[in-house]
Amino acid sequence: MATDLATRVYDHAFHIDPVVRTLLDTDFYKLLMLQLIWKEHRSRRVTFALFNRTREVRLADEIDEGELRAQLDHARTLRFQPRESIWLAGNTFYGTKQIFEPAFLEWLAGFRLPDYGLVRRDGQFEIRFEGPWCETTMWEIPALAIVNELRARRAMAGMSRFELDVLYARAKAKLWAKVERLRALGAEGPLRISDFGTRRRHGFLWHRWCVEAMQEGLGPSFIGTSNVKHAMDTGLEAIGTNAHELPMVYAAVARDDEALADAPYAVLRDWAKIYGGNLLVVLPDCFGTTAFLSRAPDWVADWRGARPDSKEPVAAAEELIAWWRAKGRDPREKLVVLSDGMDVDGIEAAVRALRGRVGVSVGWGTNLTNDFRGCSPSGDNRALAPISVVCKVVEADGRPAVKLSDNPNKASGPPAEIARYRRLFGAAGAQAQPLLV
């Protein structure tokens, strides 16, 4: 039976609908990266920090601190359940059986999220997670989901049952119109699209509805979800590879400039010790895509594909296509995964421009699971508009972490360290763009 979203929200109580219900409610790449961290870097200490890049939205004025602490504290009570561990152990991921080692799953069974630090400053919440990397890494997704859903709940708190019904009816119609456009796109030729919307979603229940709508509307063109809980419950493929935190930490702990320059490729060497096949997808933009490709060892071109994450999608794909060709590889045998701020207009444009020239897969995130713009019955849509909240590595073994990105507006780290990294990696190909959700 379909969930009555309006009634569940109107009758909401914490014990019925906590934001995070299970540690499996996370992105699949967190578990893949966690296994690598557990194997190679168990003693390394890494600090993550959650911060709001949409500074005009004062989160500390919109979210009650007591509610935020209650949700964070609740998440710390969760453990992986036996049936979840059995599913992780027995399922096939990316065509590989037992991708997670038994010893890792045994360790995971006793895992709990570590403590956190929370302060209010200048209308914002600053949340930090300090401790062993193999513990703090797992805070990223639930912390973001908690902040985003609490903001949505507060925006809806004064709505009547009828107003909520209208809100969700409009949001459903809006999403279904996008699905119909994507279905038409799939009728033109191959389409591979997956859900990447956990971290900035409107809410857990809405996220599930979006996943089921994509299943219903797109059929085999909807190839899976990054959310492990939804993948388990719906029978979808769990989708995900790796993220910026790996090269950020490897770079932060590099002993000299030579090791710093090698950090992005050291990550790939360690990754390939554990994973293969379609999990060999490069994330090239942490310190600039152009620099990454110009310095990359030849063996990187043999990997399955790449996920450009901070350039205009078609331009980023064109750069990769040219690089593969220069390396003597056929781009039609490669895969680009487009995931940065994608929505239906951009998906249509990118797929039509690239289809037949390179394999294309789209990870659809915030604009799938949190697009309520224009849906509020009151006409005030600011409170439900998605914002750019991130949770990033800020320190590794006491040393500052840096991300440059292809978009300088996404750069993070102390200014002096950013300048040092730019001297080493350069700024070729970088172009400032608005921050997308």
Short mmCIF file of C-alpha atoms in Angstrom, two decimals:
data_model
loop_
_atom_site.label_atom_id
_atom_site.label_comp_id
_atom_site.label_asym_id
_atom_site.label_seq_id
_atom_site.Cartn_x
_atom_site.Cartn_y
_atom_site.Cartn_z
CA MET A 1 0.00 0.00 0.00
CA ALA A 2 1.34 3.44 -0.94
CA THR A 3 2.32 5.71 1.95
CA ASP A 4 -0.04 8.63 2.63
CA LEU A 5 2.72 11.22 2.80
CA ALA A 6 0.51 14.13 3.86
CA THR A 7 -0.96 12.19 6.79
CA ARG A 8 2.42 10.88 7.91
CA VAL A 9 3.88 14.40 7.91
CA TYR A 10 0.81 15.96 9.57
CA ASP A 11 0.71 13.31 12.32
CA HIS A 12 4.47 13.21 12.61
CA ALA A 13 6.11 12.02 15.81
CA PHE A 14 9.83 11.37 16.28
CA HIS A 15 9.46 7.74 17.28
CA ILE A 16 7.38 7.01 14.18
CA ASP A 17 9.58 8.77 11.65
CA PRO A 18 13.16 9.40 12.80
CA VAL A 19 15.17 10.92 9.98
CA VAL A 20 17.70 8.07 9.97
CA ARG A 21 16.15 4.67 10.66
CA THR A 22 19.11 2.42 9.87
CA LEU A 23 22.83 2.72 9.21
CA LEU A 24 22.06 1.17 5.83
CA ASP A 25 20.33 4.44 4.93
CA THR A 26 23.51 5.75 3.33
CA ASP A 27 25.17 5.93 -0.08
CA PHE A 28 26.74 2.73 -1.37
CA TYR A 29 30.09 4.38 -2.03
CA LYS A 30 30.45 5.03 1.69
CA LEU A 31 30.52 1.27 2.34
CA LEU A 32 32.90 0.64 -0.56
CA MET A 33 35.25 3.37 0.66
CA LEU A 34 34.85 2.24 4.25
CA GLN A 35 36.19 -1.21 3.39
CA LEU A 36 39.28 0.37 1.81
CA ILE A 37 39.75 2.69 4.80
CA TRP A 38 39.31 -0.24 7.21
CA LYS A 39 41.92 -2.28 5.32
CA GLU A 40 44.52 0.40 4.62
CA HIS A 41 44.04 3.29 7.07
CA ARG A 42 42.40 1.97 10.23
CA SER A 43 44.58 4.07 12.56
CA ARG A 44 44.31 7.33 10.63
CA ARG A 45 42.31 10.13 12.28
CA VAL A 46 40.13 12.32 10.08
CA THR A 47 37.80 15.20 10.89
CA PHE A 48 34.69 15.99 8.87
CA ALA A 49 32.73 19.23 9.14
CA LEU A 50 29.21 20.02 7.98
CA PHE A 51 28.62 23.53 6.70
CA ASN A 52 26.08 25.45 4.67
CA ARG A 53 27.34 27.03 1.43
CA THR A 54 23.98 28.80 0.94
CA ARG A 55 24.85 31.46 3.49
CA GLU A 56 21.69 33.51 3.03
CA VAL A 57 19.75 30.64 4.60
CA ARG A 58 20.34 30.82 8.35
CA LEU A 59 19.97 27.18 9.34
CA ALA A 60 20.25 27.86 13.06
CA ASP A 61 17.16 30.09 12.79
CA GLU A 62 15.19 27.46 10.86
CA ILE A 63 16.07 24.27 12.77
CA ASP A 64 15.59 23.79 16.48
CA GLU A 65 18.90 22.84 18.09
CA GLY A 66 17.21 20.42 20.48
CA GLU A 67 15.58 18.57 17.59
CA LEU A 68 18.89 18.46 15.73
CA ARG A 69 20.71 17.01 18.72
CA ALA A 70 17.92 14.46 19.28
CA GLN A 71 18.21 13.22 15.70
CA LEU A 72 22.02 13.08 15.79
CA ASP A 73 21.88 11.25 19.13
CA HIS A 74 19.31 8.81 17.75
CA ALA A 75 21.58 8.00 14.80
CA ARG A 76 24.33 7.09 17.27
CA THR A 77 22.10 4.40 18.79
CA LEU A 78 21.80 2.53 15.50
CA ARG A 79 23.65 -0.66 14.59
CA PHE A 80 23.70 -2.77 11.46
CA GLN A 81 21.05 -5.43 11.84
CA PRO A 82 21.73 -9.14 11.19
CA ARG A 83 19.46 -9.24 8.13
CA GLU A 84 21.29 -6.21 6.71
CA SER A 85 24.67 -7.89 7.20
CA ILE A 86 23.33 -11.06 5.58
CA TRP A 87 22.13 -9.04 2.57
CA LEU A 88 25.52 -7.30 2.23
CA ALA A 89 27.33 -10.63 2.49
CA GLY A 90 25.10 -12.60 0.14
CA ASN A 91 24.21 -10.10 -2.56
CA THR A 92 26.04 -9.54 -5.83
CA PHE A 93 27.23 -5.97 -6.41
CA TYR A 94 28.58 -4.79 -9.76
CA GLY A 95 28.66 -8.42 -10.87
CA THR A 96 30.86 -9.48 -7.95
CA LYS A 97 29.84 -11.90 -5.22
CA GLN A 98 31.09 -11.32 -1.66
CA ILE A 99 32.49 -7.90 -2.51
CA PHE A 100 32.68 -7.25 1.23
CA GLU A 101 35.15 -9.42 3.14
CA PRO A 102 33.75 -11.51 6.02
CA ALA A 103 36.18 -9.91 8.49
CA PHE A 104 35.03 -6.45 7.40
CA LEU A 105 31.37 -7.38 7.84
CA GLU A 106 32.14 -8.82 11.27
CA TRP A 107 33.73 -5.50 12.25
CA LEU A 108 30.80 -3.61 10.72
CA ALA A 109 28.32 -5.53 12.87
CA GLY A 110 29.68 -3.74 15.95
CA PHE A 111 29.97 -0.33 14.32
CA ARG A 112 28.41 2.79 15.81
CA LEU A 113 28.68 6.42 14.80
CA PRO A 114 31.15 8.36 16.97
CA ASP A 115 30.36 11.49 18.97
CA TYR A 116 29.98 14.91 17.37
CA GLY A 117 30.53 18.55 18.24
CA LEU A 118 27.81 21.14 17.57
CA VAL A 119 27.95 24.92 17.94
CA ARG A 120 25.88 27.85 16.63
CA ARG A 121 27.74 30.66 14.95
CA ASP A 122 26.43 33.58 12.86
CA GLY A 123 23.07 31.96 12.25
CA GLN A 124 24.57 28.64 11.17
CA PHE A 125 25.23 25.28 12.78
CA GLU A 126 28.79 24.04 12.71
CA ILE A 127 28.96 20.28 13.23
CA ARG A 128 32.27 18.44 13.46
CA PHE A 129 33.02 14.74 13.58
CA GLU A 130 36.49 13.90 14.92
CA GLY A 131 38.02 10.47 15.36
CA PRO A 132 39.25 7.42 13.44
CA TRP A 133 38.62 7.77 9.71
CA CYS A 134 36.80 4.43 9.61
CA GLU A 135 34.23 5.90 12.02
CA THR A 136 33.89 9.56 11.07
CA THR A 137 33.44 8.82 7.37
CA MET A 138 30.05 7.26 8.08
CA TRP A 139 28.63 10.49 9.50
CA GLU A 140 28.61 12.35 6.17
CA ILE A 141 25.37 11.04 4.67
CA PRO A 142 23.18 10.76 7.81
CA ALA A 143 24.26 14.20 9.03
CA LEU A 144 23.31 15.81 5.72
CA ALA A 145 20.02 13.91 5.56
CA ILE A 146 19.15 14.98 9.12
CA VAL A 147 19.81 18.67 8.50
CA ASN A 148 17.89 18.73 5.23
CA GLU A 149 14.87 16.82 6.50
CA LEU A 150 14.62 18.84 9.72
CA ARG A 151 14.60 22.01 7.64
CA ALA A 152 11.79 20.62 5.49
CA ARG A 153 9.82 19.51 8.55
CA ARG A 154 10.07 22.95 10.08
CA ALA A 155 8.86 24.53 6.82
CA MET A 156 5.81 22.26 6.83
CA ALA A 157 5.07 22.46 10.54
CA GLY A 158 2.33 25.09 10.19
CA MET A 159 0.57 23.52 7.23
CA SER A 160 -2.85 21.95 7.55
CA ARG A 161 -3.51 18.36 6.50
CA PHE A 162 -5.20 19.68 3.34
CA GLU A 163 -2.30 22.00 2.49
CA LEU A 164 0.14 19.14 2.86
CA ASP A 165 -2.00 17.03 0.56
CA VAL A 166 -1.83 19.77 -2.06
CA LEU A 167 1.93 20.20 -1.56
CA TYR A 168 2.68 16.53 -2.17
CA ALA A 169 0.20 16.27 -5.03
CA ARG A 170 1.99 19.12 -6.81
CA ALA A 171 5.42 17.65 -6.07
CA LYS A 172 4.34 14.26 -7.40
CA ALA A 173 2.95 15.80 -10.57
CA LYS A 174 6.13 17.83 -11.03
CA LEU A 175 8.35 14.78 -10.69
CA TRP A 176 6.14 12.63 -12.90
CA ALA A 177 6.34 15.25 -15.67
CA LYS A 178 10.13 14.93 -15.50
CA VAL A 179 9.86 11.14 -15.59
CA GLU A 180 7.72 11.34 -18.72
CA ARG A 181 10.34 13.50 -20.43
CA LEU A 182 13.05 11.01 -19.47
CA ARG A 183 10.91 8.13 -20.72
CA ALA A 184 10.72 9.90 -24.09
CA LEU A 185 14.49 10.39 -24.00
CA GLY A 186 14.90 6.67 -23.37
CA ALA A 187 12.70 5.90 -26.37
CA GLU A 188 15.20 7.76 -28.58
CA GLY A 189 18.12 5.56 -27.56
CA PRO A 190 20.01 4.08 -24.59
CA LEU A 191 19.41 5.77 -21.24
CA ARG A 192 21.04 4.89 -17.91
CA ILE A 193 19.88 6.89 -14.92
CA SER A 194 20.17 6.26 -11.19
CA ASP A 195 19.12 7.94 -7.94
CA PHE A 196 21.90 9.90 -6.21
CA GLY A 197 19.59 11.93 -3.99
CA THR A 198 20.12 10.74 -0.40
CA ARG A 199 22.22 13.52 1.10
CA ARG A 200 19.98 16.51 0.28
CA ARG A 201 16.61 14.83 0.09
CA HIS A 202 13.35 16.30 1.33
CA GLY A 203 12.79 13.28 3.56
CA PHE A 204 13.14 9.51 3.81
CA LEU A 205 9.54 8.71 2.84
CA TRP A 206 9.55 11.12 -0.09
CA HIS A 207 12.85 9.63 -1.23
CA ARG A 208 11.26 6.18 -1.32
CA TRP A 209 8.33 7.53 -3.36
CA CYS A 210 10.75 9.08 -5.86
CA VAL A 211 12.63 5.80 -6.25
CA GLU A 212 9.40 3.88 -6.81
CA ALA A 213 8.21 6.49 -9.32
CA MET A 214 11.43 6.07 -11.28
CA GLN A 215 11.04 2.30 -11.21
CA GLU A 216 7.49 2.56 -12.46
CA GLY A 217 8.09 5.23 -15.08
CA LEU A 218 11.48 4.33 -16.53
CA GLY A 219 11.67 0.56 -16.22
CA PRO A 220 15.11 -0.78 -17.22
CA SER A 221 16.42 2.73 -17.96
CA PHE A 222 16.40 3.28 -14.18
CA ILE A 223 19.45 1.23 -13.28
CA GLY A 224 19.54 1.66 -9.50
CA THR A 225 19.94 3.83 -6.44
CA SER A 226 22.93 4.97 -4.42
CA ASN A 227 20.87 4.47 -1.24
CA VAL A 228 21.68 1.05 0.21
CA LYS A 229 18.48 0.77 2.26
CA HIS A 230 16.25 1.54 -0.70
CA ALA A 231 18.26 -0.83 -2.90
CA MET A 232 17.75 -3.64 -0.41
CA ASP A 233 14.02 -2.98 0.01
CA THR A 234 13.18 -2.46 -3.67
CA GLY A 235 15.44 -5.02 -5.31
CA LEU A 236 17.34 -2.33 -7.21
CA GLU A 237 21.07 -2.30 -7.87
CA ALA A 238 23.15 -0.38 -5.33
CA ILE A 239 25.12 2.23 -7.27
CA GLY A 240 28.33 4.04 -6.29
CA THR A 241 32.10 4.08 -6.57
CA ASN A 242 34.28 6.59 -4.66
CA ALA A 243 34.32 10.21 -3.51
CA HIS A 244 36.61 13.20 -2.98
CA GLU A 245 37.44 12.31 0.61
CA LEU A 246 39.94 9.68 -0.54
CA PRO A 247 42.29 11.96 -2.51
CA MET A 248 41.74 14.75 0.01
CA VAL A 249 43.04 12.58 2.86
CA TYR A 250 45.84 11.01 0.82
CA ALA A 251 46.97 14.51 -0.19
CA ALA A 252 46.70 15.94 3.33
CA VAL A 253 49.04 13.32 4.78
CA ALA A 254 51.51 13.41 1.87
CA ARG A 255 55.06 13.82 3.18
CA ASP A 256 56.27 16.14 0.39
CA ASP A 257 55.23 17.73 -2.91
CA GLU A 258 56.12 14.58 -4.86
CA ALA A 259 53.79 12.48 -2.73
CA LEU A 260 51.13 15.21 -2.91
CA ALA A 261 51.24 15.18 -6.71
CA ASP A 262 50.94 11.38 -6.66
CA ALA A 263 48.06 11.29 -4.14
CA PRO A 264 45.19 11.06 -6.69
CA TYR A 265 46.85 8.05 -8.34
CA ALA A 266 47.83 6.42 -5.04
CA VAL A 267 44.10 6.32 -4.29
CA LEU A 268 43.45 4.50 -7.55
CA ARG A 269 46.22 1.98 -6.91
CA ASP A 270 44.76 1.14 -3.50
CA TRP A 271 41.22 1.01 -4.91
CA ALA A 272 42.28 -1.47 -7.59
CA LYS A 273 43.67 -3.80 -4.92
CA ILE A 274 40.09 -4.42 -3.80
CA TYR A 275 37.74 -3.62 -6.67
CA GLY A 276 37.64 -4.12 -10.41
CA GLY A 277 35.37 -4.08 -13.46
CA ASN A 278 32.69 -1.41 -13.44
CA LEU A 279 33.90 -0.11 -10.07
CA LEU A 280 37.02 1.24 -11.76
CA VAL A 281 35.57 4.71 -12.25
CA VAL A 282 37.89 7.71 -11.81
CA LEU A 283 36.83 10.88 -9.97
CA PRO A 284 39.25 13.31 -11.65
CA ASP A 285 38.35 16.78 -10.41
CA CYS A 286 39.46 16.91 -6.76
CA PHE A 287 42.53 18.98 -7.66
CA GLY A 288 41.43 19.85 -11.20
CA THR A 289 40.49 17.51 -14.04
CA THR A 290 42.93 18.99 -16.57
CA ALA A 291 45.85 18.56 -14.15
CA PHE A 292 44.73 15.04 -13.26
CA LEU A 293 44.55 13.92 -16.89
CA SER A 294 47.83 15.58 -17.90
CA ARG A 295 49.74 13.76 -15.14
CA ALA A 296 47.84 10.45 -15.16
CA PRO A 297 49.82 7.24 -15.71
CA ASP A 298 48.87 5.39 -18.86
CA TRP A 299 47.13 2.61 -16.91
CA VAL A 300 44.46 5.06 -15.73
CA ALA A 301 43.13 5.14 -19.30
CA ASP A 302 42.36 1.42 -18.98
CA TRP A 303 39.83 2.05 -16.21
CA ARG A 304 36.16 1.64 -17.05
CA GLY A 305 35.29 5.33 -16.96
CA ALA A 306 35.15 8.60 -15.06
CA ARG A 307 32.74 10.70 -13.01
CA PRO A 308 33.27 14.41 -13.75
CA ASP A 309 31.76 16.33 -10.86
CA SER A 310 32.36 20.06 -11.14
CA LYS A 311 32.57 21.09 -14.79
CA GLU A 312 29.74 21.72 -17.18
CA PRO A 313 28.74 18.11 -18.00
CA VAL A 314 29.17 18.08 -21.78
CA ALA A 315 32.43 20.04 -21.64
CA ALA A 316 33.76 17.65 -19.00
CA ALA A 317 32.79 14.63 -21.10
CA GLU A 318 34.38 16.14 -24.20
CA GLU A 319 37.66 16.59 -22.32
CA LEU A 320 37.57 12.94 -21.27
CA ILE A 321 36.71 11.76 -24.78
CA ALA A 322 39.68 13.68 -26.19
CA TRP A 323 41.98 12.27 -23.50
CA TRP A 324 40.91 8.67 -24.12
CA ARG A 325 41.44 9.13 -27.85
CA ALA A 326 44.90 10.61 -27.25
CA LYS A 327 45.70 7.54 -25.16
CA GLY A 328 44.59 5.24 -27.97
CA ARG A 329 41.40 4.09 -26.24
CA ASP A 330 37.97 3.98 -27.86
CA PRO A 331 35.64 6.37 -25.94
CA ARG A 332 32.65 4.30 -27.05
CA GLU A 333 33.94 1.56 -24.75
CA LYS A 334 34.20 3.98 -21.81
CA LEU A 335 31.64 5.39 -19.38
CA VAL A 336 31.08 8.92 -18.11
CA VAL A 337 28.91 9.29 -15.02
CA LEU A 338 27.33 12.75 -14.86
CA SER A 339 26.12 13.72 -11.39
CA ASP A 340 26.77 17.39 -10.61
CA GLY A 341 23.53 19.35 -10.21
CA MET A 342 21.71 17.35 -12.86
CA ASP A 343 18.05 17.99 -13.68
CA VAL A 344 15.87 17.02 -16.58
CA ASP A 345 16.95 19.83 -18.95
CA GLY A 346 20.63 19.09 -18.41
CA ILE A 347 20.09 15.34 -18.60
CA GLU A 348 18.34 15.65 -21.97
CA ALA A 349 21.04 17.97 -23.36
CA ALA A 350 23.96 15.86 -22.16
CA VAL A 351 22.56 12.50 -23.25
CA ARG A 352 21.65 13.79 -26.70
CA ALA A 353 25.07 15.41 -27.15
CA LEU A 354 27.07 12.38 -26.02
CA ARG A 355 24.97 9.35 -26.91
CA GLY A 356 26.79 7.06 -29.37
CA ARG A 357 30.16 8.73 -28.71
CA VAL A 358 30.73 7.50 -25.16
CA GLY A 359 28.75 5.49 -22.63
CA VAL A 360 26.65 7.85 -20.51
CA SER A 361 25.18 7.25 -17.08
CA VAL A 362 23.41 9.94 -15.06
CA GLY A 363 23.28 10.18 -11.28
CA TRP A 364 20.24 12.32 -10.48
CA GLY A 365 20.46 13.84 -7.03
CA THR A 366 18.86 16.78 -5.25
CA ASN A 367 16.63 17.78 -8.16
CA LEU A 368 15.10 14.31 -8.03
CA THR A 369 14.54 13.98 -4.29
CA ASN A 370 14.09 17.60 -3.16
CA ASP A 371 12.46 19.71 -5.85
CA PHE A 372 9.44 21.35 -4.17
CA ARG A 373 9.94 24.71 -5.86
CA GLY A 374 6.57 26.06 -6.96
CA CYS A 375 4.63 23.46 -4.95
CA SER A 376 3.74 25.32 -1.74
CA PRO A 377 0.01 26.19 -1.43
CA SER A 378 0.96 29.48 0.24
CA GLY A 379 3.09 30.54 -2.71
CA ASP A 380 6.16 30.98 -0.46
CA ASN A 381 8.66 28.44 -1.74
CA ARG A 382 11.82 29.75 -0.12
CA ALA A 383 11.61 27.54 2.95
CA LEU A 384 11.35 24.36 0.85
CA ALA A 385 13.94 25.31 -1.79
CA PRO A 386 16.99 23.01 -1.66
CA ILE A 387 20.26 24.46 -0.37
CA SER A 388 23.91 23.52 -0.78
CA VAL A 389 24.81 21.84 2.51
CA VAL A 390 28.00 19.75 2.44
CA CYS A 391 30.00 17.58 4.83
CA LYS A 392 33.68 17.52 3.91
CA VAL A 393 37.03 16.34 5.24
CA VAL A 394 38.77 19.27 6.92
CA GLU A 395 41.70 17.57 8.62
CA ALA A 396 43.66 14.31 8.42
CA ASP A 397 46.14 13.32 11.10
CA GLY A 398 46.22 16.92 12.27
CA ARG A 399 46.93 18.36 8.81
CA PRO A 400 44.48 20.51 6.82
CA ALA A 401 42.62 18.93 3.91
CA VAL A 402 42.02 20.71 0.60
CA LYS A 403 39.74 20.34 -2.38
CA LEU A 404 40.34 22.56 -5.43
CA SER A 405 37.61 21.34 -7.81
CA ASP A 406 37.10 22.48 -11.41
CA ASN A 407 34.79 25.13 -9.97
CA PRO A 408 36.76 27.50 -7.68
CA ASN A 409 33.52 28.28 -5.84
CA LYS A 410 33.62 24.70 -4.54
CA ALA A 411 37.17 24.91 -3.23
CA SER A 412 37.61 24.08 0.45
CA GLY A 413 40.47 24.34 2.91
CA PRO A 414 42.61 27.07 4.50
CA PRO A 415 43.50 29.81 1.96
CA ALA A 416 47.24 29.27 2.37
CA GLU A 417 46.86 25.55 1.68
CA ILE A 418 44.59 26.18 -1.31
CA ALA A 419 47.27 28.49 -2.71
CA ARG A 420 49.97 25.82 -2.15
CA TYR A 421 47.91 23.16 -3.93
CA ARG A 422 47.21 25.53 -6.83
CA ARG A 423 50.93 26.21 -7.23
CA LEU A 424 51.49 22.46 -7.56
CA PHE A 425 48.45 21.40 -9.59
CA GLY A 426 47.82 24.64 -11.48
CA ALA A 427 44.45 26.11 -12.44
CA ALA A 428 44.13 24.94 -16.05
CA GLY A 429 40.52 24.17 -16.96
CA ALA A 430 39.08 25.77 -13.83
CA GLN A 431 36.03 27.96 -14.34
CA ALA A 432 33.88 29.57 -11.65
CA GLN A 433 30.23 28.57 -11.83
CA PRO A 434 27.23 29.06 -9.54
CA LEU A 435 26.91 26.45 -6.82
CA LEU A 436 24.31 23.88 -7.83
CA VAL A 437 22.32 21.57 -5.58
#
